[in-house]
Amino acid sequence: MAVKIAVPVVGLLLVIGGIVVVFGVLQAWWSLPPGLVRVKATQPIDFPHSVHVQDAQIDCQFCHRTVADTEAASLPAVQQCYFCHQIVAKDSPEVVKIITAFENDEPINWIRVHRLPDHTQFVHDVHVRFFSETNKVAVSQVCSICHGDVGSMGIAEQVRNLKMRDCVDCHRGGYLQYLNDEASQLIRVAIDGIAQAEDDLRKGRDRLGRARLAGDAEEIAAREDTLEGDREALGAAQDRLGDAGLTRAPPTDCAACHY
């Protein structure tokens, strides 16, 4: 009898153990940045960002021209690479690949390093312009917030996990750490002011409702005056937020990125 009971028990333990292992692996994958669970992409042409950015002092927008104007950051066409390399290092084996592609009218099929799920949208121009204009710096100086110091990389790699938690944490206030002290303080004060004014408005409407139910004309008039002041306070706080470069606090609802 003991043997008959032991067999299903052992089987059950094996199943449970397998589930625990699978769950642990998935949890580890979810917690780690993709850069720790995937190898660096081998590109069709060796393109060292460090040589182009640090040595040649080429601005990011020279190659990624649409990053501040459209949702996606464009990659350079082979014609743009050829424009420089028909003269510069034209005998290099890697540059020969560019020249050959240009002469054969073939694209360079770069392998994407930073990839979001298909159901997630990231609008580059909104983020880039906000950090650039708020900090009063060039567009190329804000790329590192998400992409790391690409200009020093020989091979481009992903340095942030770019998972939902990363984006949500940033929208919930993490973005303030990437602003200069003045802008960060202005936005903090404005957002706190908006939150306080909205709370006062909610309480004021509730008090006005109770006054109307009670039929107290004097109390109704007083509550309406208070509400008007709360609306003005909310408007002033929203104006301060606009002065700091935001029309509203960064959204945290699902539709902000999934549409």
PDB file of C-alpha atoms in Angstrom:
ATOM      1  CA  MET A   1       0.000   0.000   0.000  1.00  0.00           C
ATOM      2  CA  ALA A   2       2.833   2.389   0.875  1.00  0.00           C
ATOM      3  CA  VAL A   3       4.434   1.865  -2.551  1.00  0.00           C
ATOM      4  CA  LYS A   4       1.153   2.560  -4.367  1.00  0.00           C
ATOM      5  CA  ILE A   5       0.725   5.823  -2.466  1.00  0.00           C
ATOM      6  CA  ALA A   6       4.352   6.896  -2.941  1.00  0.00           C
ATOM      7  CA  VAL A   7       4.249   6.758  -6.751  1.00  0.00           C
ATOM      8  CA  PRO A   8       1.565   9.445  -7.280  1.00  0.00           C
ATOM      9  CA  VAL A   9       3.063  11.546  -4.486  1.00  0.00           C
ATOM     10  CA  VAL A  10       6.469  11.524  -6.167  1.00  0.00           C
ATOM     11  CA  GLY A  11       4.852  12.377  -9.494  1.00  0.00           C
ATOM     12  CA  LEU A  12       2.988  15.278  -7.911  1.00  0.00           C
ATOM     13  CA  LEU A  13       6.187  16.564  -6.314  1.00  0.00           C
ATOM     14  CA  LEU A  14       7.973  16.408  -9.665  1.00  0.00           C
ATOM     15  CA  VAL A  15       5.182  18.401 -11.321  1.00  0.00           C
ATOM     16  CA  ILE A  16       5.240  21.010  -8.555  1.00  0.00           C
ATOM     17  CA  GLY A  17       9.024  21.190  -8.761  1.00  0.00           C
ATOM     18  CA  GLY A  18       8.864  21.702 -12.517  1.00  0.00           C
ATOM     19  CA  ILE A  19       6.327  24.506 -12.119  1.00  0.00           C
ATOM     20  CA  VAL A  20       8.511  26.221  -9.514  1.00  0.00           C
ATOM     21  CA  VAL A  21      11.563  26.032 -11.790  1.00  0.00           C
ATOM     22  CA  VAL A  22       9.663  27.423 -14.789  1.00  0.00           C
ATOM     23  CA  PHE A  23       8.181  30.205 -12.665  1.00  0.00           C
ATOM     24  CA  GLY A  24      11.621  31.048 -11.296  1.00  0.00           C
ATOM     25  CA  VAL A  25      13.145  31.262 -14.760  1.00  0.00           C
ATOM     26  CA  LEU A  26      10.318  33.471 -16.028  1.00  0.00           C
ATOM     27  CA  GLN A  27      10.553  35.690 -12.959  1.00  0.00           C
ATOM     28  CA  ALA A  28      14.302  36.059 -13.435  1.00  0.00           C
ATOM     29  CA  TRP A  29      13.841  36.935 -17.096  1.00  0.00           C
ATOM     30  CA  TRP A  30      11.156  39.492 -16.249  1.00  0.00           C
ATOM     31  CA  SER A  31      13.339  41.144 -13.620  1.00  0.00           C
ATOM     32  CA  LEU A  32      16.549  41.420 -15.641  1.00  0.00           C
ATOM     33  CA  PRO A  33      17.288  43.928 -18.397  1.00  0.00           C
ATOM     34  CA  PRO A  34      17.249  42.323 -21.860  1.00  0.00           C
ATOM     35  CA  GLY A  35      20.938  43.160 -22.174  1.00  0.00           C
ATOM     36  CA  LEU A  36      21.645  40.555 -19.504  1.00  0.00           C
ATOM     37  CA  VAL A  37      19.683  37.783 -21.204  1.00  0.00           C
ATOM     38  CA  ARG A  38      20.624  38.381 -24.829  1.00  0.00           C
ATOM     39  CA  VAL A  39      23.874  38.803 -26.691  1.00  0.00           C
ATOM     40  CA  LYS A  40      24.858  41.993 -28.438  1.00  0.00           C
ATOM     41  CA  ALA A  41      23.612  42.103 -31.995  1.00  0.00           C
ATOM     42  CA  THR A  42      26.203  41.486 -34.686  1.00  0.00           C
ATOM     43  CA  GLN A  43      25.526  44.173 -37.273  1.00  0.00           C
ATOM     44  CA  PRO A  44      26.020  43.644 -41.020  1.00  0.00           C
ATOM     45  CA  ILE A  45      28.612  46.430 -40.907  1.00  0.00           C
ATOM     46  CA  ASP A  46      30.795  47.220 -37.931  1.00  0.00           C
ATOM     47  CA  PHE A  47      29.627  50.681 -36.868  1.00  0.00           C
ATOM     48  CA  PRO A  48      31.486  51.992 -33.795  1.00  0.00           C
ATOM     49  CA  HIS A  49      29.487  54.872 -32.351  1.00  0.00           C
ATOM     50  CA  SER A  50      32.520  55.925 -30.340  1.00  0.00           C
ATOM     51  CA  VAL A  51      34.530  56.676 -33.489  1.00  0.00           C
ATOM     52  CA  HIS A  52      31.750  58.707 -35.083  1.00  0.00           C
ATOM     53  CA  VAL A  53      30.540  60.546 -31.959  1.00  0.00           C
ATOM     54  CA  GLN A  54      33.645  60.988 -29.820  1.00  0.00           C
ATOM     55  CA  ASP A  55      36.376  61.115 -32.438  1.00  0.00           C
ATOM     56  CA  ALA A  56      34.571  62.676 -35.405  1.00  0.00           C
ATOM     57  CA  GLN A  57      32.209  64.759 -33.211  1.00  0.00           C
ATOM     58  CA  ILE A  58      29.167  63.860 -35.326  1.00  0.00           C
ATOM     59  CA  ASP A  59      25.844  64.838 -33.748  1.00  0.00           C
ATOM     60  CA  CYS A  60      23.252  62.102 -33.169  1.00  0.00           C
ATOM     61  CA  GLN A  61      20.760  63.882 -35.421  1.00  0.00           C
ATOM     62  CA  PHE A  62      23.084  63.717 -38.397  1.00  0.00           C
ATOM     63  CA  CYS A  63      22.163  60.044 -38.726  1.00  0.00           C
ATOM     64  CA  HIS A  64      18.932  59.884 -36.710  1.00  0.00           C
ATOM     65  CA  ARG A  65      17.376  62.904 -38.377  1.00  0.00           C
ATOM     66  CA  THR A  66      13.713  62.519 -37.395  1.00  0.00           C
ATOM     67  CA  VAL A  67      14.191  61.866 -33.679  1.00  0.00           C
ATOM     68  CA  ALA A  68      12.970  65.336 -32.643  1.00  0.00           C
ATOM     69  CA  ASP A  69      10.208  65.615 -35.251  1.00  0.00           C
ATOM     70  CA  THR A  70       8.435  62.262 -35.505  1.00  0.00           C
ATOM     71  CA  GLU A  71       7.451  59.255 -33.425  1.00  0.00           C
ATOM     72  CA  ALA A  72      10.360  57.102 -34.604  1.00  0.00           C
ATOM     73  CA  ALA A  73      14.080  57.779 -34.789  1.00  0.00           C
ATOM     74  CA  SER A  74      15.138  57.144 -38.375  1.00  0.00           C
ATOM     75  CA  LEU A  75      18.222  55.229 -39.483  1.00  0.00           C
ATOM     76  CA  PRO A  76      20.455  56.635 -42.217  1.00  0.00           C
ATOM     77  CA  ALA A  77      20.056  55.360 -45.754  1.00  0.00           C
ATOM     78  CA  VAL A  78      23.091  53.823 -47.415  1.00  0.00           C
ATOM     79  CA  GLN A  79      23.379  56.987 -49.523  1.00  0.00           C
ATOM     80  CA  GLN A  80      24.062  59.011 -46.390  1.00  0.00           C
ATOM     81  CA  CYS A  81      26.797  56.630 -45.246  1.00  0.00           C
ATOM     82  CA  TYR A  82      28.304  56.722 -48.734  1.00  0.00           C
ATOM     83  CA  PHE A  83      28.259  60.530 -48.753  1.00  0.00           C
ATOM     84  CA  CYS A  84      31.048  60.515 -46.155  1.00  0.00           C
ATOM     85  CA  HIS A  85      32.747  57.232 -46.854  1.00  0.00           C
ATOM     86  CA  GLN A  86      33.276  57.678 -50.555  1.00  0.00           C
ATOM     87  CA  ILE A  87      36.239  59.683 -49.258  1.00  0.00           C
ATOM     88  CA  VAL A  88      36.770  58.760 -45.601  1.00  0.00           C
ATOM     89  CA  ALA A  89      38.381  55.351 -44.956  1.00  0.00           C
ATOM     90  CA  LYS A  90      37.148  54.136 -48.328  1.00  0.00           C
ATOM     91  CA  ASP A  91      39.612  51.227 -48.378  1.00  0.00           C
ATOM     92  CA  SER A  92      38.474  49.830 -45.024  1.00  0.00           C
ATOM     93  CA  PRO A  93      36.850  46.368 -45.379  1.00  0.00           C
ATOM     94  CA  GLU A  94      33.752  47.574 -43.534  1.00  0.00           C
ATOM     95  CA  VAL A  95      33.470  50.718 -45.643  1.00  0.00           C
ATOM     96  CA  VAL A  96      33.841  48.623 -48.798  1.00  0.00           C
ATOM     97  CA  LYS A  97      30.580  46.947 -47.756  1.00  0.00           C
ATOM     98  CA  ILE A  98      28.905  50.379 -47.748  1.00  0.00           C
ATOM     99  CA  ILE A  99      30.304  51.281 -51.155  1.00  0.00           C
ATOM    100  CA  THR A 100      29.212  47.926 -52.580  1.00  0.00           C
ATOM    101  CA  ALA A 101      25.699  48.340 -51.174  1.00  0.00           C
ATOM    102  CA  PHE A 102      25.481  51.837 -52.646  1.00  0.00           C
ATOM    103  CA  GLU A 103      26.690  50.741 -56.072  1.00  0.00           C
ATOM    104  CA  ASN A 104      24.230  47.823 -56.105  1.00  0.00           C
ATOM    105  CA  ASP A 105      21.381  49.983 -54.807  1.00  0.00           C
ATOM    106  CA  GLU A 106      20.966  47.693 -51.795  1.00  0.00           C
ATOM    107  CA  PRO A 107      19.950  48.719 -48.257  1.00  0.00           C
ATOM    108  CA  ILE A 108      21.974  48.025 -45.139  1.00  0.00           C
ATOM    109  CA  ASN A 109      19.827  45.746 -43.002  1.00  0.00           C
ATOM    110  CA  TRP A 110      20.768  46.983 -39.558  1.00  0.00           C
ATOM    111  CA  ILE A 111      19.699  44.749 -36.669  1.00  0.00           C
ATOM    112  CA  ARG A 112      17.498  46.518 -34.170  1.00  0.00           C
ATOM    113  CA  VAL A 113      18.894  46.731 -30.631  1.00  0.00           C
ATOM    114  CA  HIS A 114      16.131  48.562 -28.742  1.00  0.00           C
ATOM    115  CA  ARG A 115      12.777  46.892 -29.352  1.00  0.00           C
ATOM    116  CA  LEU A 116       9.431  47.470 -27.655  1.00  0.00           C
ATOM    117  CA  PRO A 117       6.443  45.119 -27.987  1.00  0.00           C
ATOM    118  CA  ASP A 118       4.296  45.768 -31.054  1.00  0.00           C
ATOM    119  CA  HIS A 119       1.365  46.902 -28.884  1.00  0.00           C
ATOM    120  CA  THR A 120       3.464  49.604 -27.197  1.00  0.00           C
ATOM    121  CA  GLN A 121       4.026  53.052 -28.683  1.00  0.00           C
ATOM    122  CA  PHE A 122       6.886  55.361 -27.754  1.00  0.00           C
ATOM    123  CA  VAL A 123       6.742  58.808 -29.316  1.00  0.00           C
ATOM    124  CA  HIS A 124      10.331  60.022 -29.605  1.00  0.00           C
ATOM    125  CA  ASP A 125       9.686  63.640 -30.514  1.00  0.00           C
ATOM    126  CA  VAL A 126       7.505  64.383 -27.464  1.00  0.00           C
ATOM    127  CA  HIS A 127      10.050  62.967 -25.031  1.00  0.00           C
ATOM    128  CA  VAL A 128      13.091  64.399 -26.799  1.00  0.00           C
ATOM    129  CA  ARG A 129      11.693  67.923 -27.116  1.00  0.00           C
ATOM    130  CA  PHE A 130      10.512  67.993 -23.500  1.00  0.00           C
ATOM    131  CA  PHE A 131      13.890  67.085 -22.007  1.00  0.00           C
ATOM    132  CA  SER A 132      15.809  69.172 -24.520  1.00  0.00           C
ATOM    133  CA  GLU A 133      13.714  72.333 -24.171  1.00  0.00           C
ATOM    134  CA  THR A 134      13.202  72.042 -20.409  1.00  0.00           C
ATOM    135  CA  ASN A 135      16.903  71.527 -19.721  1.00  0.00           C
ATOM    136  CA  LYS A 136      17.854  73.992 -22.483  1.00  0.00           C
ATOM    137  CA  VAL A 137      20.299  71.538 -24.048  1.00  0.00           C
ATOM    138  CA  ALA A 138      20.831  70.050 -27.501  1.00  0.00           C
ATOM    139  CA  VAL A 139      18.669  67.113 -28.561  1.00  0.00           C
ATOM    140  CA  SER A 140      21.719  64.858 -28.702  1.00  0.00           C
ATOM    141  CA  GLN A 141      22.296  65.398 -24.982  1.00  0.00           C
ATOM    142  CA  VAL A 142      19.057  63.706 -23.915  1.00  0.00           C
ATOM    143  CA  CYS A 143      19.327  60.437 -25.874  1.00  0.00           C
ATOM    144  CA  SER A 144      21.377  58.875 -23.075  1.00  0.00           C
ATOM    145  CA  ILE A 145      18.402  58.980 -20.683  1.00  0.00           C
ATOM    146  CA  CYS A 146      17.004  55.849 -22.332  1.00  0.00           C
ATOM    147  CA  HIS A 147      19.861  54.635 -24.510  1.00  0.00           C
ATOM    148  CA  GLY A 148      22.852  55.156 -22.240  1.00  0.00           C
ATOM    149  CA  ASP A 149      26.119  56.691 -23.380  1.00  0.00           C
ATOM    150  CA  VAL A 150      25.895  55.310 -26.920  1.00  0.00           C
ATOM    151  CA  GLY A 151      28.569  57.731 -28.072  1.00  0.00           C
ATOM    152  CA  SER A 152      31.180  55.799 -26.104  1.00  0.00           C
ATOM    153  CA  MET A 153      30.058  52.366 -27.296  1.00  0.00           C
ATOM    154  CA  GLY A 154      31.971  50.345 -29.828  1.00  0.00           C
ATOM    155  CA  ILE A 155      28.937  48.109 -30.275  1.00  0.00           C
ATOM    156  CA  ALA A 156      25.512  49.557 -29.465  1.00  0.00           C
ATOM    157  CA  GLU A 157      23.798  47.742 -26.613  1.00  0.00           C
ATOM    158  CA  GLN A 158      20.661  48.112 -24.538  1.00  0.00           C
ATOM    159  CA  VAL A 159      21.340  49.464 -21.044  1.00  0.00           C
ATOM    160  CA  ARG A 160      17.806  49.939 -19.673  1.00  0.00           C
ATOM    161  CA  ASN A 161      15.233  47.184 -19.456  1.00  0.00           C
ATOM    162  CA  LEU A 162      12.575  49.289 -21.260  1.00  0.00           C
ATOM    163  CA  LYS A 163       9.819  47.244 -19.690  1.00  0.00           C
ATOM    164  CA  MET A 164       6.509  48.639 -18.505  1.00  0.00           C
ATOM    165  CA  ARG A 165       7.707  49.250 -14.952  1.00  0.00           C
ATOM    166  CA  ASP A 166      10.581  51.377 -16.261  1.00  0.00           C
ATOM    167  CA  CYS A 167       8.213  53.618 -18.233  1.00  0.00           C
ATOM    168  CA  VAL A 168       5.569  53.835 -15.498  1.00  0.00           C
ATOM    169  CA  ASP A 169       8.135  54.716 -12.829  1.00  0.00           C
ATOM    170  CA  CYS A 170       9.450  57.490 -15.069  1.00  0.00           C
ATOM    171  CA  HIS A 171       5.969  58.890 -15.726  1.00  0.00           C
ATOM    172  CA  ARG A 172       5.118  58.778 -12.022  1.00  0.00           C
ATOM    173  CA  GLY A 173       7.907  61.187 -11.211  1.00  0.00           C
ATOM    174  CA  GLY A 174      11.145  59.466 -12.103  1.00  0.00           C
ATOM    175  CA  TYR A 175      11.605  61.856 -15.027  1.00  0.00           C
ATOM    176  CA  LEU A 176      12.318  64.682 -12.585  1.00  0.00           C
ATOM    177  CA  GLN A 177      15.780  63.272 -11.846  1.00  0.00           C
ATOM    178  CA  TYR A 178      16.759  63.955 -15.468  1.00  0.00           C
ATOM    179  CA  LEU A 179      15.866  67.651 -15.277  1.00  0.00           C
ATOM    180  CA  ASN A 180      17.979  70.491 -13.982  1.00  0.00           C
ATOM    181  CA  ASP A 181      17.257  71.594 -10.411  1.00  0.00           C
ATOM    182  CA  GLU A 182      15.281  74.689 -11.397  1.00  0.00           C
ATOM    183  CA  ALA A 183      12.934  72.874 -13.786  1.00  0.00           C
ATOM    184  CA  SER A 184      12.504  69.950 -11.413  1.00  0.00           C
ATOM    185  CA  GLN A 185      11.523  72.240  -8.544  1.00  0.00           C
ATOM    186  CA  LEU A 186       9.088  74.241 -10.695  1.00  0.00           C
ATOM    187  CA  ILE A 187       7.323  71.087 -11.834  1.00  0.00           C
ATOM    188  CA  ARG A 188       7.178  69.610  -8.327  1.00  0.00           C
ATOM    189  CA  VAL A 189       5.591  72.789  -6.946  1.00  0.00           C
ATOM    190  CA  ALA A 190       3.131  72.998  -9.850  1.00  0.00           C
ATOM    191  CA  ILE A 191       2.045  69.347  -9.611  1.00  0.00           C
ATOM    192  CA  ASP A 192       1.657  69.584  -5.828  1.00  0.00           C
ATOM    193  CA  GLY A 193      -0.388  72.751  -6.326  1.00  0.00           C
ATOM    194  CA  ILE A 194      -2.642  71.052  -8.866  1.00  0.00           C
ATOM    195  CA  ALA A 195      -3.188  68.067  -6.576  1.00  0.00           C
ATOM    196  CA  GLN A 196      -4.057  70.356  -3.654  1.00  0.00           C
ATOM    197  CA  ALA A 197      -6.399  72.510  -5.764  1.00  0.00           C
ATOM    198  CA  GLU A 198      -8.181  69.457  -7.188  1.00  0.00           C
ATOM    199  CA  ASP A 199      -8.616  68.057  -3.672  1.00  0.00           C
ATOM    200  CA  ASP A 200      -9.995  71.401  -2.466  1.00  0.00           C
ATOM    201  CA  LEU A 201     -12.412  71.445  -5.410  1.00  0.00           C
ATOM    202  CA  ARG A 202     -13.716  67.966  -4.599  1.00  0.00           C
ATOM    203  CA  LYS A 203     -14.260  68.877  -0.966  1.00  0.00           C
ATOM    204  CA  GLY A 204     -15.788  72.220  -1.936  1.00  0.00           C
ATOM    205  CA  ARG A 205     -18.322  70.610  -4.277  1.00  0.00           C
ATOM    206  CA  ASP A 206     -19.279  68.179  -1.516  1.00  0.00           C
ATOM    207  CA  ARG A 207     -19.812  71.011   0.978  1.00  0.00           C
ATOM    208  CA  LEU A 208     -21.804  72.998  -1.583  1.00  0.00           C
ATOM    209  CA  GLY A 209     -24.006  69.963  -2.224  1.00  0.00           C
ATOM    210  CA  ARG A 210     -24.740  69.602   1.497  1.00  0.00           C
ATOM    211  CA  ALA A 211     -25.516  73.309   1.768  1.00  0.00           C
ATOM    212  CA  ARG A 212     -27.993  73.066  -1.105  1.00  0.00           C
ATOM    213  CA  LEU A 213     -29.662  70.041   0.466  1.00  0.00           C
ATOM    214  CA  ALA A 214     -30.005  72.011   3.691  1.00  0.00           C
ATOM    215  CA  GLY A 215     -31.422  74.995   1.800  1.00  0.00           C
ATOM    216  CA  ASP A 216     -29.030  77.382   3.555  1.00  0.00           C
ATOM    217  CA  ALA A 217     -28.778  80.332   1.145  1.00  0.00           C
ATOM    218  CA  GLU A 218     -25.989  82.059   3.069  1.00  0.00           C
ATOM    219  CA  GLU A 219     -23.912  78.877   3.235  1.00  0.00           C
ATOM    220  CA  ILE A 220     -24.550  78.197  -0.470  1.00  0.00           C
ATOM    221  CA  ALA A 221     -23.234  81.639  -1.422  1.00  0.00           C
ATOM    222  CA  ALA A 222     -20.154  81.189   0.771  1.00  0.00           C
ATOM    223  CA  ARG A 223     -19.393  77.756  -0.699  1.00  0.00           C
ATOM    224  CA  GLU A 224     -19.818  79.039  -4.260  1.00  0.00           C
ATOM    225  CA  ASP A 225     -17.324  81.834  -3.559  1.00  0.00           C
ATOM    226  CA  THR A 226     -14.880  79.314  -2.100  1.00  0.00           C
ATOM    227  CA  LEU A 227     -15.267  77.083  -5.148  1.00  0.00           C
ATOM    228  CA  GLU A 228     -14.495  79.987  -7.443  1.00  0.00           C
ATOM    229  CA  GLY A 229     -11.282  80.608  -5.529  1.00  0.00           C
ATOM    230  CA  ASP A 230     -10.374  76.917  -5.776  1.00  0.00           C
ATOM    231  CA  ARG A 231     -10.901  77.025  -9.557  1.00  0.00           C
ATOM    232  CA  GLU A 232      -8.612  80.042  -9.823  1.00  0.00           C
ATOM    233  CA  ALA A 233      -5.980  78.271  -7.706  1.00  0.00           C
ATOM    234  CA  LEU A 234      -6.180  75.237 -10.003  1.00  0.00           C
ATOM    235  CA  GLY A 235      -5.816  77.440 -13.073  1.00  0.00           C
ATOM    236  CA  ALA A 236      -2.781  79.191 -11.581  1.00  0.00           C
ATOM    237  CA  ALA A 237      -1.130  75.860 -10.739  1.00  0.00           C
ATOM    238  CA  GLN A 238      -1.785  74.594 -14.265  1.00  0.00           C
ATOM    239  CA  ASP A 239      -0.239  77.774 -15.660  1.00  0.00           C
ATOM    240  CA  ARG A 240       2.872  77.189 -13.534  1.00  0.00           C
ATOM    241  CA  LEU A 241       3.110  73.676 -14.939  1.00  0.00           C
ATOM    242  CA  GLY A 242       2.883  75.116 -18.450  1.00  0.00           C
ATOM    243  CA  ASP A 243       5.657  77.585 -17.657  1.00  0.00           C
ATOM    244  CA  ALA A 244       7.789  74.602 -16.645  1.00  0.00           C
ATOM    245  CA  GLY A 245       7.279  72.944 -20.039  1.00  0.00           C
ATOM    246  CA  LEU A 246       4.355  70.590 -19.392  1.00  0.00           C
ATOM    247  CA  THR A 247       0.712  70.883 -20.374  1.00  0.00           C
ATOM    248  CA  ARG A 248      -0.109  68.243 -17.750  1.00  0.00           C
ATOM    249  CA  ALA A 249       1.616  65.682 -15.587  1.00  0.00           C
ATOM    250  CA  PRO A 250       2.899  62.704 -17.619  1.00  0.00           C
ATOM    251  CA  PRO A 251       0.014  60.250 -18.136  1.00  0.00           C
ATOM    252  CA  THR A 252      -0.011  56.891 -16.364  1.00  0.00           C
ATOM    253  CA  ASP A 253      -3.161  55.443 -17.906  1.00  0.00           C
ATOM    254  CA  CYS A 254      -2.882  52.434 -20.242  1.00  0.00           C
ATOM    255  CA  ALA A 255      -4.014  54.362 -23.320  1.00  0.00           C
ATOM    256  CA  ALA A 256      -0.972  56.635 -23.107  1.00  0.00           C
ATOM    257  CA  CYS A 257       1.262  53.926 -24.598  1.00  0.00           C
ATOM    258  CA  HIS A 258      -1.135  51.228 -25.815  1.00  0.00           C
ATOM    259  CA  TYR A 259      -3.186  52.508 -28.740  1.00  0.00           C
TER     260      TYR A 259
END
